[in-house]
Amino acid sequence: MAESKKTTAKLRCIGCGATPDSAGQDFRCATCGDLLEFFFPGWLSESPDPAALKSLWLNRRTSYDVLDQSGVWRFRELLPHIPEEHAITLREGNTPLYRLPGCARAIGVENLRAKHQGMNPTASFKDTGMTIAASSARQGEFRWVACASTGNTSASMAAYAARGNMLSLVLIPEGQISWGKLSQSLDYGALTCQLRTDFDGCVRILNDLVRLKPVYLLNSVNPYRIEGQKTAAIELLEQLRWEPPDHIIVPGGNLGNSSAIGKALLEMHELKLISRLPKLSIIQAQGANPFYRSVREFGGKKLESMTADTLATAIRIGNPASWKKALRALQATGGEVEEVSEVEIATSKAEIGADGIGCEPASAVTLAGLKKLRRSGFVKPGDAVVLILTGHILKDPDFTIKFHRGDLFDGTTDPASAAETKSLQRAPVVLDADLGAVIAALDTAERSSERSL
Ligand code: F0G
């Protein structure tokens, strides 16, 4: 398979512009403390030929080479170079792009699709960043890797550490992550510490720990994570035959993913792989909305941290690390921010499910946000829209079962809104083992489906 030249990547501080040769253990600028990012100086003088890159990447889809089979490493010309012998891959990426016809009809947009990042090896989008960042840990000969997590980063990190013969330390908030995610990090052999705090408290402890112990930080402040996660957008554009959609909509938690997708869009535009920029919009849960408030109340000038609370536990984050990177992506692409309620999230999740696509609650904020953006006129009926679904439905079956049984909003202060979800609930029917009883249930279901047509 033809290879193009190795990419030269350099680090740069997003705050003061310093360009250190290497990053410290906390991946923050030694001068001003802001986040670091990769940039590619060679692109300014000798941009790669866009048509040649597109055909190189497409050809790799028929290759049996392990790196070519990864939907991340396949795009390695746009990533920092890591020698092949250090690469840890589970054949991540290569995720499907689905149409959502039922949701599209209900909302009044003609062209609605979902890129399902939950179809990655550990069932969330984190794998695309983790394959690159875990490989960089192996290249640096680290014995321990670590992260603070709401459950998906930890599941992904534990898997890639195990594949790369490294030990992993997970810090998660006790009682605030789903069992599905916790079970993954246990099975993949991580040292899993449930701390009596929230996600933001776990981050604080980990930041102190990496200064004292030789552990490699794998949260999304690690710029290798962002680089790997860029490939979701590159692969999306390839799937759209390089015809950009009008809107891409992502959930916002710690804001690494929106930063990565935004960075990819800007780089693809700079490299003339795409001719115009899609608008990148970021949606948060109302109870965990520090970025939404930063943009709407303070024009992005500052971010006030908060104590976050939402049933979408993946995005229960009150002090997002990458908010400045995400802000830049939002502004450069002309996107919007929105916040959505718990009922709106649960409703949207069931509506995506009714199109035959399962996702976890945090992913469903995208559809809930789209409805608001459609109502405000920011999204037009003829616009092409892509939702990024970040996690698989089986990550959090508890949420789904409670929703369908009608107990998700027990004790709510707003029972009227919760009641609006009733028509979407499909509670299991418990019957005697009797043919007549099953036929009666079938007939009842048939009559109610006729009524809803
Ligand atoms: N969706 C899911 C399913 C997530 O797990 C996360 C973040 C997000 C959306 C938000 O992405 O943080 O890049 O803005 N989960 C992290 C974790 C924080 O630890 O698993 P983000």
CSV table of C-alpha atoms and ligand atoms in Angstrom, one decimal:
chain,number,residue,atom,x,y,z
A,1,MET,CA,0.0,0.0,0.0
A,2,ALA,CA,1.4,3.4,-1.0
A,3,GLU,CA,2.5,5.5,2.0
A,4,SER,CA,2.8,9.2,2.0
A,5,LYS,CA,5.5,11.1,4.0
A,6,LYS,CA,5.5,11.0,7.8
A,7,THR,CA,3.6,13.9,9.3
A,8,THR,CA,5.5,16.4,11.4
A,9,ALA,CA,3.5,17.6,14.3
A,10,LYS,CA,4.4,20.2,16.9
A,11,LEU,CA,2.8,21.2,20.2
A,12,ARG,CA,1.4,24.7,20.7
A,13,CYS,CA,-0.3,26.4,23.6
A,14,ILE,CA,-3.8,27.6,22.8
A,15,GLY,CA,-3.4,30.5,25.3
A,16,CYS,CA,0.0,32.1,24.8
A,17,GLY,CA,1.1,30.4,21.6
A,18,ALA,CA,4.3,28.9,23.1
A,19,THR,CA,5.6,25.9,21.1
A,20,PRO,CA,7.3,23.5,23.6
A,21,ASP,CA,9.2,20.5,22.3
A,22,SER,CA,7.4,18.2,24.7
A,23,ALA,CA,4.5,18.3,27.1
A,24,GLY,CA,4.7,17.9,30.9
A,25,GLN,CA,2.8,15.1,32.7
A,26,ASP,CA,-0.4,17.3,33.0
A,27,PHE,CA,-0.3,18.4,29.3
A,28,ARG,CA,-0.6,22.0,30.2
A,29,CYS,CA,1.6,24.9,29.1
A,30,ALA,CA,4.5,25.4,31.4
A,31,THR,CA,4.3,29.2,30.9
A,32,CYS,CA,0.6,30.0,31.2
A,33,GLY,CA,-1.1,26.8,32.2
A,34,ASP,CA,-3.5,26.6,29.2
A,35,LEU,CA,-4.1,23.5,27.1
A,36,LEU,CA,-1.7,22.3,24.4
A,37,GLU,CA,-2.7,21.2,20.9
A,38,PHE,CA,-0.9,19.7,17.9
A,39,PHE,CA,-0.3,21.7,14.7
A,40,PHE,CA,1.4,20.6,11.5
A,41,PRO,CA,3.9,23.2,10.2
A,42,GLY,CA,4.6,21.3,7.0
A,43,TRP,CA,1.0,21.9,5.7
A,44,LEU,CA,1.6,25.6,5.2
A,45,SER,CA,4.6,25.1,2.8
A,46,GLU,CA,3.7,21.8,1.1
A,47,SER,CA,0.0,20.9,1.5
A,48,PRO,CA,-0.6,17.3,0.5
A,49,ASP,CA,-2.6,16.8,-2.7
A,50,PRO,CA,-6.3,16.4,-1.5
A,51,ALA,CA,-7.3,14.0,-4.4
A,52,ALA,CA,-4.3,11.8,-3.7
A,53,LEU,CA,-5.1,11.6,0.0
A,54,LYS,CA,-8.7,10.7,-0.6
A,55,SER,CA,-7.8,7.9,-2.9
A,56,LEU,CA,-5.0,6.6,-0.5
A,57,TRP,CA,-7.5,6.5,2.3
A,58,LEU,CA,-10.2,4.8,0.2
A,59,ASN,CA,-7.7,2.2,-1.0
A,60,ARG,CA,-6.8,1.3,2.5
A,61,ARG,CA,-10.3,0.1,3.1
A,62,THR,CA,-9.5,-3.0,1.0
A,63,SER,CA,-6.2,-3.7,2.8
A,64,TYR,CA,-5.5,-6.5,5.2
A,65,ASP,CA,-2.8,-4.4,7.0
A,66,VAL,CA,-3.8,-4.0,10.6
A,67,LEU,CA,-3.3,-0.2,10.7
A,68,ASP,CA,-5.2,0.2,7.4
A,69,GLN,CA,-8.1,-1.7,9.0
A,70,SER,CA,-8.4,0.9,11.7
A,71,GLY,CA,-10.8,3.7,10.9
A,72,VAL,CA,-8.4,6.0,12.8
A,73,TRP,CA,-4.9,4.9,11.6
A,74,ARG,CA,-6.2,4.8,8.1
A,75,PHE,CA,-6.1,8.6,8.2
A,76,ARG,CA,-2.6,8.8,9.7
A,77,GLU,CA,-1.4,11.5,7.3
A,78,LEU,CA,-3.5,14.0,9.4
A,79,LEU,CA,-2.3,12.6,12.7
A,80,PRO,CA,1.0,13.0,14.7
A,81,HIS,CA,3.4,10.2,13.6
A,82,ILE,CA,3.7,7.3,16.0
A,83,PRO,CA,6.0,4.4,14.8
A,84,GLU,CA,3.9,1.3,13.9
A,85,GLU,CA,5.6,-0.9,16.5
A,86,HIS,CA,3.9,1.1,19.3
A,87,ALA,CA,0.5,1.2,17.8
A,88,ILE,CA,-2.3,-0.3,19.9
A,89,THR,CA,-5.5,-0.9,17.8
A,90,LEU,CA,-8.8,-2.7,18.2
A,91,ARG,CA,-9.8,-1.7,14.7
A,92,GLU,CA,-11.7,1.3,16.0
A,93,GLY,CA,-13.5,3.8,13.8
A,94,ASN,CA,-15.2,2.5,10.6
A,95,THR,CA,-18.5,3.4,12.2
A,96,PRO,CA,-21.8,3.5,10.3
A,97,LEU,CA,-23.7,6.5,9.1
A,98,TYR,CA,-27.4,5.9,9.4
A,99,ARG,CA,-30.5,7.7,8.2
A,100,LEU,CA,-33.1,8.5,10.8
A,101,PRO,CA,-36.3,8.7,8.8
A,102,GLY,CA,-38.8,8.7,11.6
A,103,CYS,CA,-37.0,11.4,13.5
A,104,ALA,CA,-36.5,13.4,10.3
A,105,ARG,CA,-40.3,13.3,9.6
A,106,ALA,CA,-41.2,14.3,13.1
A,107,ILE,CA,-38.8,17.3,13.2
A,108,GLY,CA,-39.4,18.5,9.7
A,109,VAL,CA,-35.9,18.1,8.2
A,110,GLU,CA,-35.5,16.2,5.0
A,111,ASN,CA,-31.9,15.0,5.4
A,112,LEU,CA,-31.1,13.7,8.9
A,113,ARG,CA,-28.3,11.1,9.6
A,114,ALA,CA,-26.5,9.8,12.6
A,115,LYS,CA,-22.9,8.8,12.8
A,116,HIS,CA,-22.9,6.1,15.4
A,117,GLN,CA,-19.6,6.3,17.4
A,118,GLY,CA,-21.2,3.8,19.8
A,119,MET,CA,-20.3,1.1,17.3
A,120,ASN,CA,-16.7,1.3,18.3
A,121,PRO,CA,-14.9,-1.7,20.0
A,122,THR,CA,-15.7,-0.6,23.6
A,123,ALA,CA,-19.0,1.0,22.4
A,124,SER,CA,-18.2,4.7,22.6
A,125,PHE,CA,-16.4,7.3,20.6
A,126,LYS,CA,-13.6,7.3,23.1
A,127,ASP,CA,-11.8,4.5,21.3
A,128,THR,CA,-10.8,6.7,18.3
A,129,GLY,CA,-8.8,9.0,20.6
A,130,MET,CA,-7.6,6.3,22.9
A,131,THR,CA,-5.9,4.2,20.2
A,132,ILE,CA,-3.6,7.2,19.4
A,133,ALA,CA,-3.1,8.4,23.0
A,134,ALA,CA,-2.5,4.9,24.4
A,135,SER,CA,0.0,4.2,21.7
A,136,SER,CA,1.8,7.4,22.6
A,137,ALA,CA,2.0,6.1,26.2
A,138,ARG,CA,3.5,2.9,24.9
A,139,GLN,CA,6.0,4.9,22.8
A,140,GLY,CA,6.9,6.8,26.0
A,141,GLU,CA,7.4,3.4,27.8
A,142,PHE,CA,4.9,4.2,30.5
A,143,ARG,CA,4.0,1.4,32.9
A,144,TRP,CA,0.8,3.1,34.2
A,145,VAL,CA,-1.9,5.1,32.4
A,146,ALA,CA,-4.7,6.8,34.2
A,147,CYS,CA,-7.9,8.8,33.7
A,148,ALA,CA,-10.8,10.4,35.6
A,149,SER,CA,-14.1,9.4,33.9
A,150,THR,CA,-17.8,9.3,33.8
A,151,GLY,CA,-17.4,5.7,32.5
A,152,ASN,CA,-16.7,5.7,28.8
A,153,THR,CA,-13.1,7.0,28.8
A,154,SER,CA,-12.3,4.5,31.6
A,155,ALA,CA,-13.8,1.6,29.7
A,156,SER,CA,-11.8,2.5,26.6
A,157,MET,CA,-8.6,3.3,28.4
A,158,ALA,CA,-8.7,0.0,30.3
A,159,ALA,CA,-9.1,-2.0,27.1
A,160,TYR,CA,-6.3,-0.3,25.2
A,161,ALA,CA,-4.0,-0.4,28.2
A,162,ALA,CA,-4.6,-4.2,28.5
A,163,ARG,CA,-3.9,-4.6,24.7
A,164,GLY,CA,-0.7,-2.6,25.1
A,165,ASN,CA,0.5,-4.5,28.2
A,166,MET,CA,0.2,-1.4,30.4
A,167,LEU,CA,-1.5,-1.1,33.8
A,168,SER,CA,-4.4,1.3,34.2
A,169,LEU,CA,-5.8,3.4,37.0
A,170,VAL,CA,-9.4,4.6,36.8
A,171,LEU,CA,-10.9,7.3,39.0
A,172,ILE,CA,-14.7,7.4,38.8
A,173,PRO,CA,-17.4,9.2,40.9
A,174,GLU,CA,-18.9,6.7,43.2
A,175,GLY,CA,-22.6,5.8,42.3
A,176,GLN,CA,-22.7,8.2,39.4
A,177,ILE,CA,-21.7,6.0,36.4
A,178,SER,CA,-23.6,3.2,34.8
A,179,TRP,CA,-23.0,-0.4,35.6
A,180,GLY,CA,-22.3,-1.3,32.0
A,181,LYS,CA,-19.3,1.1,31.9
A,182,LEU,CA,-18.0,0.1,35.3
A,183,SER,CA,-18.2,-3.6,34.4
A,184,GLN,CA,-16.0,-2.9,31.3
A,185,SER,CA,-13.1,-1.4,33.2
A,186,LEU,CA,-13.2,-4.3,35.7
A,187,ASP,CA,-13.1,-6.9,33.0
A,188,TYR,CA,-10.3,-5.2,31.2
A,189,GLY,CA,-8.2,-5.3,34.4
A,190,ALA,CA,-8.0,-1.7,35.5
A,191,LEU,CA,-7.4,-0.6,39.1
A,192,THR,CA,-10.8,1.0,39.5
A,193,CYS,CA,-11.2,3.5,42.3
A,194,GLN,CA,-14.7,4.8,43.0
A,195,LEU,CA,-14.1,8.2,44.7
A,196,ARG,CA,-16.7,9.8,46.9
A,197,THR,CA,-17.0,12.9,44.8
A,198,ASP,CA,-18.2,13.9,41.3
A,199,PHE,CA,-16.3,13.8,38.0
A,200,ASP,CA,-14.7,17.2,38.5
A,201,GLY,CA,-13.4,16.0,41.9
A,202,CYS,CA,-11.9,13.0,40.3
A,203,VAL,CA,-10.1,15.2,37.7
A,204,ARG,CA,-8.7,17.4,40.5
A,205,ILE,CA,-7.2,14.4,42.3
A,206,LEU,CA,-5.8,12.9,39.1
A,207,ASN,CA,-4.1,16.2,38.1
A,208,ASP,CA,-2.3,16.2,41.5
A,209,LEU,CA,-1.4,12.5,41.1
A,210,VAL,CA,0.3,12.9,37.7
A,211,ARG,CA,2.7,15.5,39.2
A,212,LEU,CA,3.8,13.0,41.8
A,213,LYS,CA,3.8,9.6,40.1
A,214,PRO,CA,5.0,8.5,36.7
A,215,VAL,CA,1.5,7.8,35.3
A,216,TYR,CA,0.5,8.9,31.8
A,217,LEU,CA,-2.7,11.0,31.7
A,218,LEU,CA,-5.2,9.8,29.2
A,219,ASN,CA,-8.0,12.3,29.7
A,220,SER,CA,-8.8,14.5,26.7
A,221,VAL,CA,-6.5,17.3,27.9
A,222,ASN,CA,-3.9,14.9,26.3
A,223,PRO,CA,-3.7,16.3,22.8
A,224,TYR,CA,-3.2,12.8,21.3
A,225,ARG,CA,-6.8,12.0,22.3
A,226,ILE,CA,-8.0,15.0,20.3
A,227,GLU,CA,-6.0,14.0,17.3
A,228,GLY,CA,-7.5,10.5,17.2
A,229,GLN,CA,-11.0,11.8,17.7
A,230,LYS,CA,-10.6,14.1,14.7
A,231,THR,CA,-11.0,11.0,12.5
A,232,ALA,CA,-14.8,10.7,13.3
A,233,ALA,CA,-15.2,13.9,11.2
A,234,ILE,CA,-12.8,12.8,8.5
A,235,GLU,CA,-14.5,9.5,8.1
A,236,LEU,CA,-17.9,11.2,8.1
A,237,LEU,CA,-16.9,13.4,5.2
A,238,GLU,CA,-15.5,10.4,3.3
A,239,GLN,CA,-18.9,8.7,3.8
A,240,LEU,CA,-20.6,11.7,2.4
A,241,ARG,CA,-18.3,11.6,-0.6
A,242,TRP,CA,-16.7,14.8,0.7
A,243,GLU,CA,-19.9,16.8,0.4
A,244,PRO,CA,-20.1,18.7,3.7
A,245,PRO,CA,-23.5,18.6,5.6
A,246,ASP,CA,-24.9,21.9,6.7
A,247,HIS,CA,-24.9,21.0,10.4
A,248,ILE,CA,-23.0,18.6,12.7
A,249,ILE,CA,-24.5,18.3,16.2
A,250,VAL,CA,-22.5,16.9,19.2
A,251,PRO,CA,-23.1,16.5,22.9
A,252,GLY,CA,-20.9,18.6,25.1
A,253,GLY,CA,-19.5,17.3,28.4
A,254,ASN,CA,-15.8,17.9,29.0
A,255,LEU,CA,-15.8,19.3,25.4
A,256,GLY,CA,-12.9,17.2,24.0
A,257,ASN,CA,-15.1,15.7,21.3
A,258,SER,CA,-16.5,19.0,20.0
A,259,SER,CA,-12.9,20.4,20.0
A,260,ALA,CA,-11.7,17.4,18.0
A,261,ILE,CA,-14.4,17.5,15.4
A,262,GLY,CA,-14.1,21.2,15.1
A,263,LYS,CA,-10.3,20.9,14.6
A,264,ALA,CA,-10.8,18.2,11.9
A,265,LEU,CA,-13.3,20.4,10.0
A,266,LEU,CA,-10.9,23.4,10.1
A,267,GLU,CA,-8.0,21.3,9.0
A,268,MET,CA,-9.9,19.6,6.2
A,269,HIS,CA,-11.0,23.0,5.0
A,270,GLU,CA,-7.4,24.3,5.1
A,271,LEU,CA,-6.2,21.3,3.2
A,272,LYS,CA,-8.9,21.7,0.6
A,273,LEU,CA,-10.4,18.3,1.3
A,274,ILE,CA,-13.7,20.1,1.7
A,275,SER,CA,-14.9,23.3,0.1
A,276,ARG,CA,-17.0,24.7,2.9
A,277,LEU,CA,-17.4,24.3,6.7
A,278,PRO,CA,-20.4,22.6,8.3
A,279,LYS,CA,-21.7,24.4,11.3
A,280,LEU,CA,-20.8,22.6,14.5
A,281,SER,CA,-23.4,22.9,17.3
A,282,ILE,CA,-22.9,21.7,20.8
A,283,ILE,CA,-25.7,20.6,23.1
A,284,GLN,CA,-25.6,20.2,26.9
A,285,ALA,CA,-28.0,18.9,29.5
A,286,GLN,CA,-29.7,21.7,31.4
A,287,GLY,CA,-28.4,20.4,34.7
A,288,ALA,CA,-24.8,20.3,33.3
A,289,ASN,CA,-24.7,23.4,31.1
A,290,PRO,CA,-21.6,25.5,32.0
A,291,PHE,CA,-20.6,25.9,28.4
A,292,TYR,CA,-24.1,26.9,27.3
A,293,ARG,CA,-24.1,29.6,30.0
A,294,SER,CA,-20.6,30.7,29.1
A,295,VAL,CA,-21.6,31.4,25.5
A,296,ARG,CA,-25.1,32.7,26.2
A,297,GLU,CA,-24.4,34.8,29.3
A,298,PHE,CA,-20.8,35.8,29.0
A,299,GLY,CA,-20.2,35.7,25.2
A,300,GLY,CA,-17.6,33.0,25.8
A,301,LYS,CA,-15.4,35.4,27.8
A,302,LYS,CA,-15.4,33.2,30.9
A,303,LEU,CA,-16.7,29.9,32.1
A,304,GLU,CA,-18.2,29.5,35.6
A,305,SER,CA,-18.0,26.0,36.9
A,306,MET,CA,-21.0,24.4,38.5
A,307,THR,CA,-22.2,21.4,40.4
A,308,ALA,CA,-23.6,19.3,37.6
A,309,ASP,CA,-26.6,17.0,37.7
A,310,THR,CA,-28.3,15.0,34.9
A,311,LEU,CA,-29.5,11.4,34.3
A,312,ALA,CA,-27.2,11.5,31.2
A,313,THR,CA,-24.3,10.6,33.5
A,314,ALA,CA,-21.7,10.6,30.8
A,315,ILE,CA,-22.0,14.4,30.6
A,316,ARG,CA,-22.5,15.2,34.3
A,317,ILE,CA,-19.6,17.6,34.2
A,318,GLY,CA,-19.4,21.0,35.7
A,319,ASN,CA,-16.0,22.3,34.8
A,320,PRO,CA,-15.2,21.2,31.2
A,321,ALA,CA,-11.4,21.2,30.6
A,322,SER,CA,-11.5,21.9,26.8
A,323,TRP,CA,-14.1,24.7,26.8
A,324,LYS,CA,-11.7,27.2,25.1
A,325,LYS,CA,-10.9,24.8,22.3
A,326,ALA,CA,-14.7,24.0,21.8
A,327,LEU,CA,-15.5,27.7,21.8
A,328,ARG,CA,-13.0,28.3,19.0
A,329,ALA,CA,-14.6,25.5,17.0
A,330,LEU,CA,-18.1,26.9,17.6
A,331,GLN,CA,-17.1,30.4,16.5
A,332,ALA,CA,-15.0,29.3,13.6
A,333,THR,CA,-17.8,27.2,12.1
A,334,GLY,CA,-20.7,29.5,13.1
A,335,GLY,CA,-22.4,26.8,15.2
A,336,GLU,CA,-24.9,27.2,18.1
A,337,VAL,CA,-25.1,26.1,21.7
A,338,GLU,CA,-28.3,24.7,23.2
A,339,GLU,CA,-29.4,23.2,26.5
A,340,VAL,CA,-32.0,20.5,26.8
A,341,SER,CA,-34.1,19.1,29.7
A,342,GLU,CA,-34.1,15.6,31.1
A,343,VAL,CA,-37.5,14.9,29.6
A,344,GLU,CA,-36.3,16.1,26.2
A,345,ILE,CA,-33.3,13.9,26.4
A,346,ALA,CA,-35.3,10.8,27.4
A,347,THR,CA,-37.9,11.5,24.7
A,348,SER,CA,-35.3,11.9,22.0
A,349,LYS,CA,-33.5,8.7,23.0
A,350,ALA,CA,-36.7,6.7,22.6
A,351,GLU,CA,-37.4,8.4,19.2
A,352,ILE,CA,-33.9,7.5,18.0
A,353,GLY,CA,-34.6,4.0,19.3
A,354,ALA,CA,-37.9,3.8,17.4
A,355,ASP,CA,-35.8,4.3,14.2
A,356,GLY,CA,-34.0,1.1,15.1
A,357,ILE,CA,-30.8,2.8,16.4
A,358,GLY,CA,-29.9,2.5,20.1
A,359,CYS,CA,-27.8,5.1,21.9
A,360,GLU,CA,-27.1,6.1,25.4
A,361,PRO,CA,-28.8,9.2,27.0
A,362,ALA,CA,-25.8,11.6,26.5
A,363,SER,CA,-25.9,10.9,22.7
A,364,ALA,CA,-29.7,11.7,22.5
A,365,VAL,CA,-29.1,15.3,23.6
A,366,THR,CA,-28.1,15.8,19.9
A,367,LEU,CA,-31.7,15.1,18.6
A,368,ALA,CA,-33.2,17.1,21.5
A,369,GLY,CA,-31.0,20.0,20.6
A,370,LEU,CA,-31.8,19.7,16.9
A,371,LYS,CA,-35.5,20.1,17.7
A,372,LYS,CA,-34.7,23.4,19.4
A,373,LEU,CA,-32.4,24.6,16.6
A,374,ARG,CA,-35.1,23.7,14.1
A,375,ARG,CA,-37.7,25.7,16.1
A,376,SER,CA,-35.5,28.7,16.3
A,377,GLY,CA,-34.9,28.6,12.5
A,378,PHE,CA,-31.1,28.0,12.9
A,379,VAL,CA,-31.6,24.7,11.1
A,380,LYS,CA,-33.8,24.9,7.9
A,381,PRO,CA,-36.0,22.1,6.6
A,382,GLY,CA,-33.8,21.5,3.6
A,383,ASP,CA,-30.5,21.4,5.6
A,384,ALA,CA,-28.4,18.3,5.7
A,385,VAL,CA,-27.9,17.4,9.4
A,386,VAL,CA,-25.6,14.8,11.0
A,387,LEU,CA,-25.9,13.9,14.7
A,388,ILE,CA,-22.9,12.4,16.4
A,389,LEU,CA,-24.2,9.5,18.6
A,390,THR,CA,-21.4,9.0,21.1
A,391,GLY,CA,-22.3,5.8,23.0
A,392,HIS,CA,-24.2,2.5,22.5
A,393,ILE,CA,-27.6,1.9,24.1
A,394,LEU,CA,-26.2,-1.1,26.1
A,395,LYS,CA,-23.9,1.3,28.0
A,396,ASP,CA,-26.8,2.3,30.2
A,397,PRO,CA,-29.7,-0.2,30.0
A,398,ASP,CA,-31.0,0.9,33.4
A,399,PHE,CA,-32.0,4.3,32.0
A,400,THR,CA,-33.8,2.6,29.1
A,401,ILE,CA,-35.7,0.1,31.3
A,402,LYS,CA,-36.8,2.8,33.8
A,403,PHE,CA,-38.0,5.0,31.0
A,404,HIS,CA,-40.1,2.2,29.4
A,405,ARG,CA,-41.5,1.1,32.8
A,406,GLY,CA,-42.4,4.7,33.5
A,407,ASP,CA,-40.2,5.1,36.7
A,408,LEU,CA,-37.4,7.3,35.2
A,409,PHE,CA,-38.9,10.5,36.5
A,410,ASP,CA,-40.2,9.2,39.9
A,411,GLY,CA,-40.3,12.0,42.4
A,412,THR,CA,-39.9,14.7,39.7
A,413,THR,CA,-41.0,18.2,40.5
A,414,ASP,CA,-42.5,18.4,37.0
A,415,PRO,CA,-44.8,15.4,36.6
A,416,ALA,CA,-46.7,17.1,33.7
A,417,SER,CA,-43.6,17.1,31.4
A,418,ALA,CA,-42.7,13.6,32.5
A,419,ALA,CA,-46.2,12.5,31.5
A,420,GLU,CA,-45.5,13.6,27.9
A,421,THR,CA,-43.2,10.7,27.5
A,422,LYS,CA,-46.0,8.2,28.0
A,423,SER,CA,-46.8,7.6,24.4
A,424,LEU,CA,-43.2,6.4,23.7
A,425,GLN,CA,-43.1,4.0,26.6
A,426,ARG,CA,-43.1,0.3,25.7
A,427,ALA,CA,-43.2,-1.6,29.0
A,428,PRO,CA,-42.7,-5.3,28.9
A,429,VAL,CA,-46.0,-7.3,29.1
A,430,VAL,CA,-46.0,-10.1,31.6
A,431,LEU,CA,-48.4,-12.9,30.7
A,432,ASP,CA,-49.2,-16.5,31.6
A,433,ALA,CA,-47.6,-19.0,29.2
A,434,ASP,CA,-50.8,-19.2,27.2
A,435,LEU,CA,-51.4,-18.9,23.4
A,436,GLY,CA,-54.6,-17.0,23.9
A,437,ALA,CA,-53.0,-14.4,26.1
A,438,VAL,CA,-50.2,-13.8,23.6
A,439,ILE,CA,-52.8,-13.4,20.7
A,440,ALA,CA,-54.8,-11.0,22.8
A,441,ALA,CA,-51.6,-8.9,23.4
A,442,LEU,CA,-50.8,-9.0,19.7
A,443,ASP,CA,-54.3,-7.8,18.8
A,444,THR,CA,-54.2,-5.0,21.3
A,445,ALA,CA,-50.8,-3.9,20.0
A,446,GLU,CA,-52.1,-4.0,16.4
A,447,ARG,CA,-55.1,-1.8,17.3
A,448,SER,CA,-53.0,0.8,19.0
A,449,SER,CA,-50.5,0.9,16.2
A,450,GLU,CA,-53.4,1.5,13.7
A,451,ARG,CA,-54.5,4.4,15.9
A,452,SER,CA,-51.0,5.9,15.9
A,453,LEU,CA,-50.7,5.7,12.0
B,1,F0G,N1,-21.3,11.3,25.1
B,1,F0G,C1,-20.8,10.3,25.8
B,1,F0G,C2,-21.4,8.9,25.7
B,1,F0G,C3,-19.7,10.5,26.7
B,1,F0G,O1,-19.2,9.5,27.4
B,1,F0G,C4,-19.1,11.8,26.8
B,1,F0G,C5,-18.0,12.0,27.7
B,1,F0G,C6,-19.7,12.8,26.0
B,1,F0G,C7,-20.7,12.5,25.2
B,1,F0G,C8,-19.1,14.2,26.0
B,1,F0G,O2,-17.9,14.2,25.3
B,1,F0G,O3,-16.5,15.1,27.2
B,1,F0G,O4,-15.7,15.1,24.8
B,1,F0G,O5,-17.5,16.6,25.5
B,1,F0G,N2,-17.5,11.2,28.5
B,1,F0G,C9,-16.3,11.3,29.3
B,1,F0G,C10,-15.9,10.1,30.0
B,1,F0G,C11,-16.2,12.5,30.1
B,1,F0G,O6,-15.2,10.1,31.0
B,1,F0G,O7,-16.3,9.0,29.5
B,1,F0G,P1,-16.9,15.3,25.7
